[in-house]
Tab-separated table of C-alpha atoms and ligand atoms in Angstrom:
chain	number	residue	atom	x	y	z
A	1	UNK	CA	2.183	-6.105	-29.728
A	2	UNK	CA	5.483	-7.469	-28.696
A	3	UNK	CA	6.213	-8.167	-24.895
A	4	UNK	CA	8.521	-6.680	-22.744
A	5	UNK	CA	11.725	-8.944	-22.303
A	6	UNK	CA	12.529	-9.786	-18.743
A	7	UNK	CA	16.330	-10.946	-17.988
A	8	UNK	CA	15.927	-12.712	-14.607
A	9	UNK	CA	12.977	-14.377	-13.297
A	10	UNK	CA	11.072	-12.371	-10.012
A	11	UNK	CA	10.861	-15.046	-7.176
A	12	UNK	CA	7.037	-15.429	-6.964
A	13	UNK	CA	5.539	-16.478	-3.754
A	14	UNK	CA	1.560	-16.857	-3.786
A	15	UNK	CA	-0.690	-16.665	-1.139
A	16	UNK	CA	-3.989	-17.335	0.593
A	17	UNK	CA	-7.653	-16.435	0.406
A	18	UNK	CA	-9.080	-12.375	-1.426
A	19	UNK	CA	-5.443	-11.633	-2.153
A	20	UNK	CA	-4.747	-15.018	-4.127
A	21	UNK	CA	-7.619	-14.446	-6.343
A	22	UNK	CA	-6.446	-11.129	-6.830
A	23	UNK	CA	-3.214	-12.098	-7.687
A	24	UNK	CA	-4.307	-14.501	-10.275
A	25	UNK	CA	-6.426	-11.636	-11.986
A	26	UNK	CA	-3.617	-8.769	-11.574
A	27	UNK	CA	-1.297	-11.406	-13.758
A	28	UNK	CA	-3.488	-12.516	-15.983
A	29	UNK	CA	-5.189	-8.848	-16.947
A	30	UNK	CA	-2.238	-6.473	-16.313
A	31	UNK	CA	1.058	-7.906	-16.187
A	32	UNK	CA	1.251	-11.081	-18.654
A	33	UNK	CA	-0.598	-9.356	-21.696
A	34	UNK	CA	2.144	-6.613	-21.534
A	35	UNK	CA	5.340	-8.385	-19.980
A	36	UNK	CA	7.025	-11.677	-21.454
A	37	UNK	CA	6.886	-12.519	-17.429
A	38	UNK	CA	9.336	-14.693	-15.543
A	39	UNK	CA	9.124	-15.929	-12.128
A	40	UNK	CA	10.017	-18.922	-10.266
A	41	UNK	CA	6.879	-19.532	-8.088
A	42	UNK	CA	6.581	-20.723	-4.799
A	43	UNK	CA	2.861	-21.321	-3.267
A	44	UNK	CA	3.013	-20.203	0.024
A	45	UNK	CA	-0.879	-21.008	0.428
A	46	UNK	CA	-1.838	-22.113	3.399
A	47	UNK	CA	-2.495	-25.856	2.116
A	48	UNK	CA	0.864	-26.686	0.346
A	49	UNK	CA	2.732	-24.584	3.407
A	50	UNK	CA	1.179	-27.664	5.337
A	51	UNK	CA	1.511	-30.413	2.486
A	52	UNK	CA	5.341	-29.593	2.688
A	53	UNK	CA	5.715	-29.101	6.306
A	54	UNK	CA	6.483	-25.451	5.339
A	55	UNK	CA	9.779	-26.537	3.287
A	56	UNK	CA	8.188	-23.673	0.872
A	57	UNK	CA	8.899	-20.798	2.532
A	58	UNK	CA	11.891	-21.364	3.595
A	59	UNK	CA	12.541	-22.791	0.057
A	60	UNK	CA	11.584	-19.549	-1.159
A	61	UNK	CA	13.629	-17.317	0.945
A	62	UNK	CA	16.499	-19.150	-0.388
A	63	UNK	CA	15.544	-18.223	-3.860
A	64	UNK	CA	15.011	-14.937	-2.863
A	65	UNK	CA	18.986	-14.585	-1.518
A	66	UNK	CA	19.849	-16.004	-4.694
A	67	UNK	CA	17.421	-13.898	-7.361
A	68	UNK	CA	17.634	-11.048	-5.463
A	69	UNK	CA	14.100	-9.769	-5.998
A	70	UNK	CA	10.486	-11.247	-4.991
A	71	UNK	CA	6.863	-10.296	-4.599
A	72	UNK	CA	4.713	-12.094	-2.460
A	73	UNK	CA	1.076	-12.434	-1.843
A	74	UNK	CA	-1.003	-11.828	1.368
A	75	UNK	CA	-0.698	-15.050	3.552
A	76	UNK	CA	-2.604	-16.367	6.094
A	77	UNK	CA	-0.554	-16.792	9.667
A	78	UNK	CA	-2.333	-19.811	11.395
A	79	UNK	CA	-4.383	-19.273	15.247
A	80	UNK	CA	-6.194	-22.464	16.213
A	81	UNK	CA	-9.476	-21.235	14.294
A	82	UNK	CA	-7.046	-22.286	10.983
A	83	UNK	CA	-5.502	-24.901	12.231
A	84	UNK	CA	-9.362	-26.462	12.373
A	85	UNK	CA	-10.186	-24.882	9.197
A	86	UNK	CA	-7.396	-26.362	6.956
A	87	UNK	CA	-6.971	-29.283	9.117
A	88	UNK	CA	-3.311	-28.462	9.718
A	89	UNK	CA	-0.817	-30.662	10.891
A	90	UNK	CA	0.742	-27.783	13.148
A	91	UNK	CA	0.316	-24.046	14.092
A	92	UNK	CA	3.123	-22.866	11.466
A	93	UNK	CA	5.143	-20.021	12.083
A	94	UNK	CA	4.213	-16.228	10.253
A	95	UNK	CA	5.748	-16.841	6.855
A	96	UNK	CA	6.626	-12.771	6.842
A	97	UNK	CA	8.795	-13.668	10.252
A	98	UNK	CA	10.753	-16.863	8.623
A	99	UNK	CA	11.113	-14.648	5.001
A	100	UNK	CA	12.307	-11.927	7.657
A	101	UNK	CA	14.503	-13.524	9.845
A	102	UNK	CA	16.387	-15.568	6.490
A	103	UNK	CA	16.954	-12.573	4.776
A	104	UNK	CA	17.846	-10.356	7.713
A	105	UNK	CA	15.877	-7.018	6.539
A	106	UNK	CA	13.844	-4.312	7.845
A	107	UNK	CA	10.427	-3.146	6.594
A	108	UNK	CA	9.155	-0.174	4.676
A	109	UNK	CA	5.823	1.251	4.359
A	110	UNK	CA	5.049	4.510	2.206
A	111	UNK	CA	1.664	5.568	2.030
A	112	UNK	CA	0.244	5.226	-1.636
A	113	UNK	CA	-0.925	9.265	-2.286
A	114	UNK	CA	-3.203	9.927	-4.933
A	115	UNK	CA	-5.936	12.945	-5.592
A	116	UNK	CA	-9.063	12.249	-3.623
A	117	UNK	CA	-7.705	10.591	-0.424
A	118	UNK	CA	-6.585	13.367	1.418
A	119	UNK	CA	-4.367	12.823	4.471
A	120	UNK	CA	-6.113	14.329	7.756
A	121	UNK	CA	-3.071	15.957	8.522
A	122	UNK	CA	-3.477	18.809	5.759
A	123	UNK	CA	-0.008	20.013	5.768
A	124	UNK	CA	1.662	16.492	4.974
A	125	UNK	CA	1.843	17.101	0.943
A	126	UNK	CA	4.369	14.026	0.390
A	127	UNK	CA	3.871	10.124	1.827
A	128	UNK	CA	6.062	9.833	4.990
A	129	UNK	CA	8.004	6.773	4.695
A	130	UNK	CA	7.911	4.220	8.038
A	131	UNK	CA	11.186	2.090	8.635
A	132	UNK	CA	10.702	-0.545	11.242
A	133	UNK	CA	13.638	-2.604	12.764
A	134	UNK	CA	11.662	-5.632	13.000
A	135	UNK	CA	14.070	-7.650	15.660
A	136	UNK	CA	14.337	-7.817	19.903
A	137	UNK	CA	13.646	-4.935	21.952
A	138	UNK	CA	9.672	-5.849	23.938
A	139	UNK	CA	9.125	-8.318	21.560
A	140	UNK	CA	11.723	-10.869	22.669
A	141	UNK	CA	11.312	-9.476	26.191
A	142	UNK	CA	11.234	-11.467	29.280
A	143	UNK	CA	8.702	-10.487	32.352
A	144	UNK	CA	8.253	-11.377	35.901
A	145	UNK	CA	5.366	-10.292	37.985
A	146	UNK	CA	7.468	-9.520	41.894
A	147	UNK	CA	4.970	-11.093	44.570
A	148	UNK	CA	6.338	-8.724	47.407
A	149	UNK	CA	9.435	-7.512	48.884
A	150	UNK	CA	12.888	-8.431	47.570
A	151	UNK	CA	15.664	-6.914	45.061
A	152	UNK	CA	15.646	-7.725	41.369
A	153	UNK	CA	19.138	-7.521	39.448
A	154	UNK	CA	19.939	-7.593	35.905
A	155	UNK	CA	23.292	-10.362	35.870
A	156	UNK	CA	25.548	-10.583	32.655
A	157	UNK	CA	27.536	-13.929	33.195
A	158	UNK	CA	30.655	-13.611	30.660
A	159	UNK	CA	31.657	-16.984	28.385
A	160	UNK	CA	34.763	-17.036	31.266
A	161	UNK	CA	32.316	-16.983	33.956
A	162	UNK	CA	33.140	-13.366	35.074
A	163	UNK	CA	29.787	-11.842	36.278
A	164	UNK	CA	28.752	-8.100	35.732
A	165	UNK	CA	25.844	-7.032	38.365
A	166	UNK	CA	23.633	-4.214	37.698
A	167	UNK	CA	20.743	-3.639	40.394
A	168	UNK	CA	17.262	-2.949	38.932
A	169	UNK	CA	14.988	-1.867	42.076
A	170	UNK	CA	14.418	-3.043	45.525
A	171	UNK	CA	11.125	-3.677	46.158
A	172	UNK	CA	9.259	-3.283	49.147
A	173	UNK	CA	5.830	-4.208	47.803
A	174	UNK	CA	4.454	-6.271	44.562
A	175	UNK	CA	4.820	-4.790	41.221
A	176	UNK	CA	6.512	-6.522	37.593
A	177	UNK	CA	9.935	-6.070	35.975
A	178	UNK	CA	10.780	-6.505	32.442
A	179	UNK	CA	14.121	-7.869	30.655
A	180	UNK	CA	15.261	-6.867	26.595
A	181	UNK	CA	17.601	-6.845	24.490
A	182	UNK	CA	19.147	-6.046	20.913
A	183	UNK	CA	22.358	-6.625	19.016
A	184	UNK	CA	24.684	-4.584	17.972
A	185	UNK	CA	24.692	-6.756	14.194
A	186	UNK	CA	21.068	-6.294	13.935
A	187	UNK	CA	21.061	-2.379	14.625
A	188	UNK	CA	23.775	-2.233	12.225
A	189	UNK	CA	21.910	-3.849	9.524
A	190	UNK	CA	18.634	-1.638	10.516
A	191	UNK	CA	20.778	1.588	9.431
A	192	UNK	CA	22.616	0.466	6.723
A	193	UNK	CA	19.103	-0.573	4.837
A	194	UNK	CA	17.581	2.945	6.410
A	195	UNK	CA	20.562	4.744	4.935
A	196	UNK	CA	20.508	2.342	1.448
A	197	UNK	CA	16.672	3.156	1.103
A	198	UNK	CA	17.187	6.765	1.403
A	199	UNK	CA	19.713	6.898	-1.137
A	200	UNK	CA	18.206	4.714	-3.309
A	201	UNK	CA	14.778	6.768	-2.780
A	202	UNK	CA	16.439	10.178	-2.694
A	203	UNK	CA	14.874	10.703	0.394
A	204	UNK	CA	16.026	12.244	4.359
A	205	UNK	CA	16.482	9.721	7.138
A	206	UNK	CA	15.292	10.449	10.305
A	207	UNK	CA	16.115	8.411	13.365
A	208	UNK	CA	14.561	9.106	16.681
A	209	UNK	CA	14.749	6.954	20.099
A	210	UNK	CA	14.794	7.998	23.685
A	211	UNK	CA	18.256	8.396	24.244
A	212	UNK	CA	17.970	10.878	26.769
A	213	UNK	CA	16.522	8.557	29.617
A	214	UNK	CA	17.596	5.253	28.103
A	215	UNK	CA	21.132	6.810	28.353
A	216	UNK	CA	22.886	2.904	27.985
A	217	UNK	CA	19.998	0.641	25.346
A	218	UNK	CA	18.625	3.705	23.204
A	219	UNK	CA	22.004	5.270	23.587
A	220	UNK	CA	23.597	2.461	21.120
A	221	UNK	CA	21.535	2.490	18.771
A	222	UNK	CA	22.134	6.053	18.349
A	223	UNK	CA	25.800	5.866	18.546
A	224	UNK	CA	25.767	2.610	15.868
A	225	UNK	CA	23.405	5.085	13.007
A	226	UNK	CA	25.818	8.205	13.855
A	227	UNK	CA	28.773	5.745	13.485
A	228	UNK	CA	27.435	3.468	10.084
A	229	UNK	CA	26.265	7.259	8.534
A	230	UNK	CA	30.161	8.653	9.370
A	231	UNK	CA	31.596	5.608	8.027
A	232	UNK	CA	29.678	4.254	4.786
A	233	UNK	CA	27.275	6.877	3.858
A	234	UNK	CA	28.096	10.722	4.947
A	235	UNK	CA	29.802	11.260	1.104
A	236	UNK	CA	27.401	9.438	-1.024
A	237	UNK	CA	24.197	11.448	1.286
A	238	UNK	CA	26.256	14.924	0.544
A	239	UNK	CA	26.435	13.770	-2.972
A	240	UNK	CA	22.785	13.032	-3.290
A	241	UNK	CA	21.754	16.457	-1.622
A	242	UNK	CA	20.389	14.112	1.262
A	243	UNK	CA	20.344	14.381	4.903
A	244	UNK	CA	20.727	12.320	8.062
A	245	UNK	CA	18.994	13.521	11.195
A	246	UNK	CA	18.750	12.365	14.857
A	247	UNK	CA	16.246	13.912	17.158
A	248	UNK	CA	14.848	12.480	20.288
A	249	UNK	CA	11.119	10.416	19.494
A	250	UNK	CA	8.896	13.006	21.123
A	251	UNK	CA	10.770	16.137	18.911
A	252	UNK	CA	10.261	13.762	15.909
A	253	UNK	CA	6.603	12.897	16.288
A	254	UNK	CA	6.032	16.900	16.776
A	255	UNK	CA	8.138	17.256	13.732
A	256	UNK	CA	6.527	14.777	11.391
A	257	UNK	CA	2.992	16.472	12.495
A	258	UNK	CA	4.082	19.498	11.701
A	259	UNK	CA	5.767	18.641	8.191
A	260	UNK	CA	5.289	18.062	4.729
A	261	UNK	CA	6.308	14.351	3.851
A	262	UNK	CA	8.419	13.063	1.962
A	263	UNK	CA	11.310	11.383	4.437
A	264	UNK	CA	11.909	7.864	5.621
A	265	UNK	CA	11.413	7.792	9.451
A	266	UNK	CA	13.211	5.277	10.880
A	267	UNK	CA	11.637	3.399	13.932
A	268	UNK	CA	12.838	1.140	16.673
A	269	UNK	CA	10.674	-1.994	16.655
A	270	UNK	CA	7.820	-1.113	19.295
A	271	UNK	CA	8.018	2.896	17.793
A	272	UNK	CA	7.924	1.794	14.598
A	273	UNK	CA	4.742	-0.770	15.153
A	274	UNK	CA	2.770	2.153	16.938
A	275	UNK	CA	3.686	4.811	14.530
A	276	UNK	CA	3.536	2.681	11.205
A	277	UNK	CA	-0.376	2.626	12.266
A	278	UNK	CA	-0.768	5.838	12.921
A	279	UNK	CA	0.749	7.068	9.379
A	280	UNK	CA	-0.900	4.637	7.051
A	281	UNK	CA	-4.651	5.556	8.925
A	282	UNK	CA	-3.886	8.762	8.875
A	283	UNK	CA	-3.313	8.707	5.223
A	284	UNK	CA	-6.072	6.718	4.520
A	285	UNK	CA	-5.788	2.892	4.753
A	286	UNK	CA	-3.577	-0.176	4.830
A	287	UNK	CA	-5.469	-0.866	1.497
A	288	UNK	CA	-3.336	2.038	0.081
A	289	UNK	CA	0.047	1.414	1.485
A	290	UNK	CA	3.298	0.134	-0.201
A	291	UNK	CA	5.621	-2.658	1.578
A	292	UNK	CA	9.340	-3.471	0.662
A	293	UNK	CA	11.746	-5.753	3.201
A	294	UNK	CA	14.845	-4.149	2.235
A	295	UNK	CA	18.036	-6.464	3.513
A	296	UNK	CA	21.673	-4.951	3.991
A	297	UNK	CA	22.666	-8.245	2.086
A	298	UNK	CA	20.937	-6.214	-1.440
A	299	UNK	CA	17.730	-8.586	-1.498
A	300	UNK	CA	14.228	-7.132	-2.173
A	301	UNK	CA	10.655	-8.926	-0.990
A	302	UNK	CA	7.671	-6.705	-1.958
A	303	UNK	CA	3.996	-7.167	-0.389
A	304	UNK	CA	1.051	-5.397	-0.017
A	305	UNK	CA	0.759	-4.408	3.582
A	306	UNK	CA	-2.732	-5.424	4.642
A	307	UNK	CA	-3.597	-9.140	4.838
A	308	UNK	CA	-5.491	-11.813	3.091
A	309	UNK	CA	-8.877	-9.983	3.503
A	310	UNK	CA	-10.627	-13.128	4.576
A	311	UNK	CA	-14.383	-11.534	5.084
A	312	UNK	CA	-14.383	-11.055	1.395
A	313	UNK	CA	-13.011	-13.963	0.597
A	314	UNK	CA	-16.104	-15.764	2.133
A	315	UNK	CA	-18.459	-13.246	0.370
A	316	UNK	CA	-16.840	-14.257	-2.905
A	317	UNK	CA	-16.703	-17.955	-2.323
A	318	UNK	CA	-20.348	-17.452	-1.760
A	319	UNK	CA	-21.007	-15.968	-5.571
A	320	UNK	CA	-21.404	-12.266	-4.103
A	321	UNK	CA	-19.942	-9.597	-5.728
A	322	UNK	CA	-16.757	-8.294	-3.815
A	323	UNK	CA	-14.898	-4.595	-4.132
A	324	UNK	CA	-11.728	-5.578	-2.782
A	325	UNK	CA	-9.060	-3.248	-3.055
A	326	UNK	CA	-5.961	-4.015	-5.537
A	327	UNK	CA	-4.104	-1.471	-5.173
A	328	UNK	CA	-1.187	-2.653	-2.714
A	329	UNK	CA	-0.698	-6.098	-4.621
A	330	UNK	CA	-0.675	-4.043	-7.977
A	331	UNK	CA	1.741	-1.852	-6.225
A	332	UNK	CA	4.099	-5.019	-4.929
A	333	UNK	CA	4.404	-6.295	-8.351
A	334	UNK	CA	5.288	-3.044	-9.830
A	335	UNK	CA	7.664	-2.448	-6.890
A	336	UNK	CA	9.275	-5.878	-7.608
A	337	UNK	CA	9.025	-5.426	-11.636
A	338	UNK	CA	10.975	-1.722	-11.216
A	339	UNK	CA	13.991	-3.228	-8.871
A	340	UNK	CA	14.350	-6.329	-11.582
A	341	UNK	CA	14.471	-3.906	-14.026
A	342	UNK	CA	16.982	-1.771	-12.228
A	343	UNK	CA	19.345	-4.766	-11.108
A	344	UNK	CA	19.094	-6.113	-15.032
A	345	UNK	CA	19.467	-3.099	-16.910
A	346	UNK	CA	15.818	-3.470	-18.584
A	347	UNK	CA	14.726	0.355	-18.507
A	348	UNK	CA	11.352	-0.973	-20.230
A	349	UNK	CA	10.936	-3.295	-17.114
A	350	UNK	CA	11.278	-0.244	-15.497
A	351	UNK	CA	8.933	2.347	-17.280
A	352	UNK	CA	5.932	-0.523	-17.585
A	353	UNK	CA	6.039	-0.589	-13.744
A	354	UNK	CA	5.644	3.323	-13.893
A	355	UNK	CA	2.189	2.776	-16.264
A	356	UNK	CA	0.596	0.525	-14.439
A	357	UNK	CA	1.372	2.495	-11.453
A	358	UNK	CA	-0.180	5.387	-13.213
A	359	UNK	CA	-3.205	4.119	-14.803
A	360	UNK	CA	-3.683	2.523	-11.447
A	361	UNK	CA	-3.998	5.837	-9.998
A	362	UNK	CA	-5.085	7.710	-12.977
A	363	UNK	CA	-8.216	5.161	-12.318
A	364	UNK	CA	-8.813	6.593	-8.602
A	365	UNK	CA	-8.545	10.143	-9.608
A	366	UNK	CA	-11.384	9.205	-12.573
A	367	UNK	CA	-13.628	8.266	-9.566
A	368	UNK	CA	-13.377	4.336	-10.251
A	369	UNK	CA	-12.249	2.803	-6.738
A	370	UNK	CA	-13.445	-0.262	-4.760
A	371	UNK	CA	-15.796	0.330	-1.680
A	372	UNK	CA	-13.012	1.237	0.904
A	373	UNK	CA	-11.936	4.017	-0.865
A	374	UNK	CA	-15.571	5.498	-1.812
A	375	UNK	CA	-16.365	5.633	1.565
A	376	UNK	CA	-13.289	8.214	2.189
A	377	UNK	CA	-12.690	10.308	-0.862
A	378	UNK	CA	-13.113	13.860	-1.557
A	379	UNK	CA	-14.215	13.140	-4.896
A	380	UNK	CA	-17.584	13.997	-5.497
A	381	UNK	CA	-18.679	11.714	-8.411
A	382	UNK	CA	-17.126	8.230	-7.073
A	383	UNK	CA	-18.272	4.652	-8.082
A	384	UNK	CA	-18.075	1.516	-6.566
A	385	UNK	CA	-16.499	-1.019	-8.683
A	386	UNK	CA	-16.107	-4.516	-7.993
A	387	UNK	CA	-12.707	-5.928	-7.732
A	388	UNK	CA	-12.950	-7.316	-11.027
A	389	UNK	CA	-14.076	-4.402	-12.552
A	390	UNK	CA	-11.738	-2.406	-10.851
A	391	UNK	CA	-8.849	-4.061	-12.568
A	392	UNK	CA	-10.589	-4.376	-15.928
A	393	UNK	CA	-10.807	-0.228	-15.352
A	394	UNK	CA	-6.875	-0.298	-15.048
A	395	UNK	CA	-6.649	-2.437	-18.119
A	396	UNK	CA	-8.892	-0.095	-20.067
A	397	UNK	CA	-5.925	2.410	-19.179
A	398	UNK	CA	-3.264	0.737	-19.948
A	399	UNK	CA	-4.434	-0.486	-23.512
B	401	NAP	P1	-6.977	-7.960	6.606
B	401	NAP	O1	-6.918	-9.060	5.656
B	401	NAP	O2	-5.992	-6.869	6.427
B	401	NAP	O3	-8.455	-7.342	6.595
B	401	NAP	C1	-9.054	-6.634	7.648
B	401	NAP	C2	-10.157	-5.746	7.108
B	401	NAP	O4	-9.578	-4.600	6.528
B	401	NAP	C3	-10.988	-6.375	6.004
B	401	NAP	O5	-12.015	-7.171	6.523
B	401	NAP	C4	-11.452	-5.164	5.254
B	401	NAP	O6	-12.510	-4.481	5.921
B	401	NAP	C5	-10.237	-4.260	5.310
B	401	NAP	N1	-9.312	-4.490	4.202
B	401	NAP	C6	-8.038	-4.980	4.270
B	401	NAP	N2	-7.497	-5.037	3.071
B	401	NAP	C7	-8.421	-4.589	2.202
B	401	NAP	C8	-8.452	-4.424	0.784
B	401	NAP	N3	-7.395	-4.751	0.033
B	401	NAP	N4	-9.577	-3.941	0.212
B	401	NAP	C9	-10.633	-3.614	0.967
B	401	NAP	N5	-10.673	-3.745	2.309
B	401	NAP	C10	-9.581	-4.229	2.924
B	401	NAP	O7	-6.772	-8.488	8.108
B	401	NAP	P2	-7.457	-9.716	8.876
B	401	NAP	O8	-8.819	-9.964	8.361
B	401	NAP	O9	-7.224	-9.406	10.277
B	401	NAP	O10	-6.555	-10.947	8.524
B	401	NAP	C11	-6.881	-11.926	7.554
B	401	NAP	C12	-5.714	-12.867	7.400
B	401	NAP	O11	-4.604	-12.147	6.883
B	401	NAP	C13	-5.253	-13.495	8.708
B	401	NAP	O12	-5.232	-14.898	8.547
B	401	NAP	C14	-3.855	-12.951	8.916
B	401	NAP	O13	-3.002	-13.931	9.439
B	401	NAP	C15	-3.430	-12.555	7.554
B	401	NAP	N6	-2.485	-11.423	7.482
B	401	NAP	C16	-1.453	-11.531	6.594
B	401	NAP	C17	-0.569	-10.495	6.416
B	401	NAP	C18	0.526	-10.654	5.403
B	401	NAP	O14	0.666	-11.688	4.795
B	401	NAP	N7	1.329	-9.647	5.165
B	401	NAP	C19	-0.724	-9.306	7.132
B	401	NAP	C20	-1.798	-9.207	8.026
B	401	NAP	C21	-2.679	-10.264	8.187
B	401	NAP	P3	-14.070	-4.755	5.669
B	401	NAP	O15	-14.282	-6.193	5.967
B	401	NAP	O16	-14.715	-3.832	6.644
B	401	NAP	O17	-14.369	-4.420	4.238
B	402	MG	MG1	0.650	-2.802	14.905
């Protein structure tokens, strides 16, 4: 059988623990034997993060800005516990956050929707896609506890010195007080990858905040998505048959309960952390869920959104059998496989990422699934499979 030809390599970045053994397996048994692959790898394990003082990552972000297109493995983002564990020589920073902040993107999650893992909302018939500005707002926020009496005042102090006053309360007992902010460049960049995604998804965009009380904060970054739409996207969404809609977060989250799927709903940072939780349990689990960092600079980094999956990685280490879902690091690789083939002009990049996608699924709706699906699916004649078996299943399919 002759390989697929790829043009340009995929910028691959490995990982840590369940997810790094599955990503060896998922090359070896369904991508390699089909696909002449190319990638220019980067191991973002935790060990050779350390060994190289983390020059990796950022290494690999680079690569990514100049490749375009990269799929990365689960990784593990150090607490103390790891820092003992791996002997570290410091608590390094979330690799996700220095990929993030380098390429400047925001983050989509779509559910992964397949017969047998019903939704528990029954009227949502299509995934609901969750866009999450991932910069400022609470989490770069500052906070003061107020001891007693006195007046707290937010103070702008120009580059000329000029001061701008703006009084927040006066207190005449204890209580807290809380100081954020956001940039106009960075809510900029948050639409134009919203609106990009739904184009490039064929897809609605809906943006919600609370503009009506935060009349000033929320207020921009309403005006900036009504002005970036008007400016660089109303013709191409008329031309697409697509739509851009504002409604206020509480008329959204009745809306999205009450529809059918099938739109990107574009968060603010703390919405989009609550909500993104809400949408990929109530569709069944992180296990099954899709993740893209899409930056307004045209770069792609596809992951699987759950993490390394550590209890099972001590289970296997241990010589027991494991039933670790693949699914989402199957699903990253195809993601990343399909945009390479787009950018190159390699439709049979693109249509092998649609099989395995496919007999991935066709292998659920068969009743072959790992443990975290049996335990929720409708299906009445399921089976456990290990993870290896799981994949072998898949590669049963695809030969
Ligand atoms: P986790 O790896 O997502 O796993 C939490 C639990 O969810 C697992 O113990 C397992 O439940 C279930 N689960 C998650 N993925 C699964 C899969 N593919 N198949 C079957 N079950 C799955 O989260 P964690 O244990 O809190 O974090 C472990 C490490 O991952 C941490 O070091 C963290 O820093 C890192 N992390 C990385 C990323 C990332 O790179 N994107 C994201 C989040 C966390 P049962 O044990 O009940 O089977
Ligand atoms: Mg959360």
């Amino acid at each position: 059988m002759t390989k697929i030809e790829m043009k340009t390599p995929l910028v691959e970045m490995d990982g840590d623990e369940m997810t790094r053994v599955i990503w060896k397996i998922i090359k070896d048994e369904l991508i390699e034997p089909f696909v002449d692959l190319k990638t220019e790898y980067y191991d973002l394990g935790l060990k050779h993060r350390d060994e190289t003082d983390d020059q990796v990552t950022r290494n690999s972000a680079e690569a990514t800005k100049r490749l375009g297109v990269a799929v990365k493995c689960a990784t593990i983002t150090p607490n103390a516990a790891r820092v003992k564990e791996y002997d570290l020589k410091k608590m390094w920073k979330s690799p996700n956050g220095t990929i993030r902040a380098a390429l400047d993107g925001t983050v989509f999650r779509t559910p992964i929707t397949v017969k047998g893992i019903e939704p528990c909302v029954r009227n949502w018939k299509k995934p609901i896609c969750l866009a999450r500005h991932a910069y400022g707002d609470v989490y770069m926020n500052t906070e003061m506890r107020i001891p007693g009496p006195g007046k707290v005042e937010l103070v702008y102090t120009a580059a000329d010195g000029t001061e701008q006053r703006s009084l927040v309360h006066e207190f005449d007992g204890a209580g807290v007080v809380q100081g954020m902010h956001n940039l106009d460049a960075s809510i900029e960049s948050f639409a134009r990858s919203c609106f990009d995604y739904g184009l490039e998804t064929h897809q609605d965009v809906w943006f919600a905040t609370k503009d009506t009380i935060s009349k000033v904060y929320d207020h921009r970054f309403k005006d900036i998505f009504r002005a970036v739409f008007d400016a660089e996207y109303a013709k191409r969404f008329d031309e697409a048959g697509i739509e851009y809609f504002y409604t206020l977060i509480d008329d959204a989250v009745a809306r999205v309960m009450k529809s059918e799927g099938g739109f990107i709903w574009a968060c603010k940072n703390y919405d989009g952390d609550v909500m993104s939780d809400m949408v990929s349990n109530a569709f069944g689990s992180l296990a099954m869920m899709t993740s893209v960092l899409v930056s307004p600079h045209g770069y792609y980094e596809y992951e699987a959104a759950h993490g390394t999956v550590q209890r099972h990685y001590y289970k296997y280490l241990k010589g027991e059998e494991t039933s670790t879902n693949s699914v989402a690091t199957i699903f990253a690789w195809t993601g990343a496989l399909r945009k390479r083939g787009q950018l190159d002009g390699t439709p049979d990049l693109c249509a092998f990422a649609d099989k395995l996608e496919k007999a991935t699924l066709d292998t659920i709706e068969a009743g072959e699934m790992t443990g975290d699906l049996v335990r929720i699916t409708t299906l009445p004649n399921a089976r456990k499979l290990s993870t290896e078996q799981f994949i072998a299943a898949i590669r049963t399919r695809m030969e």
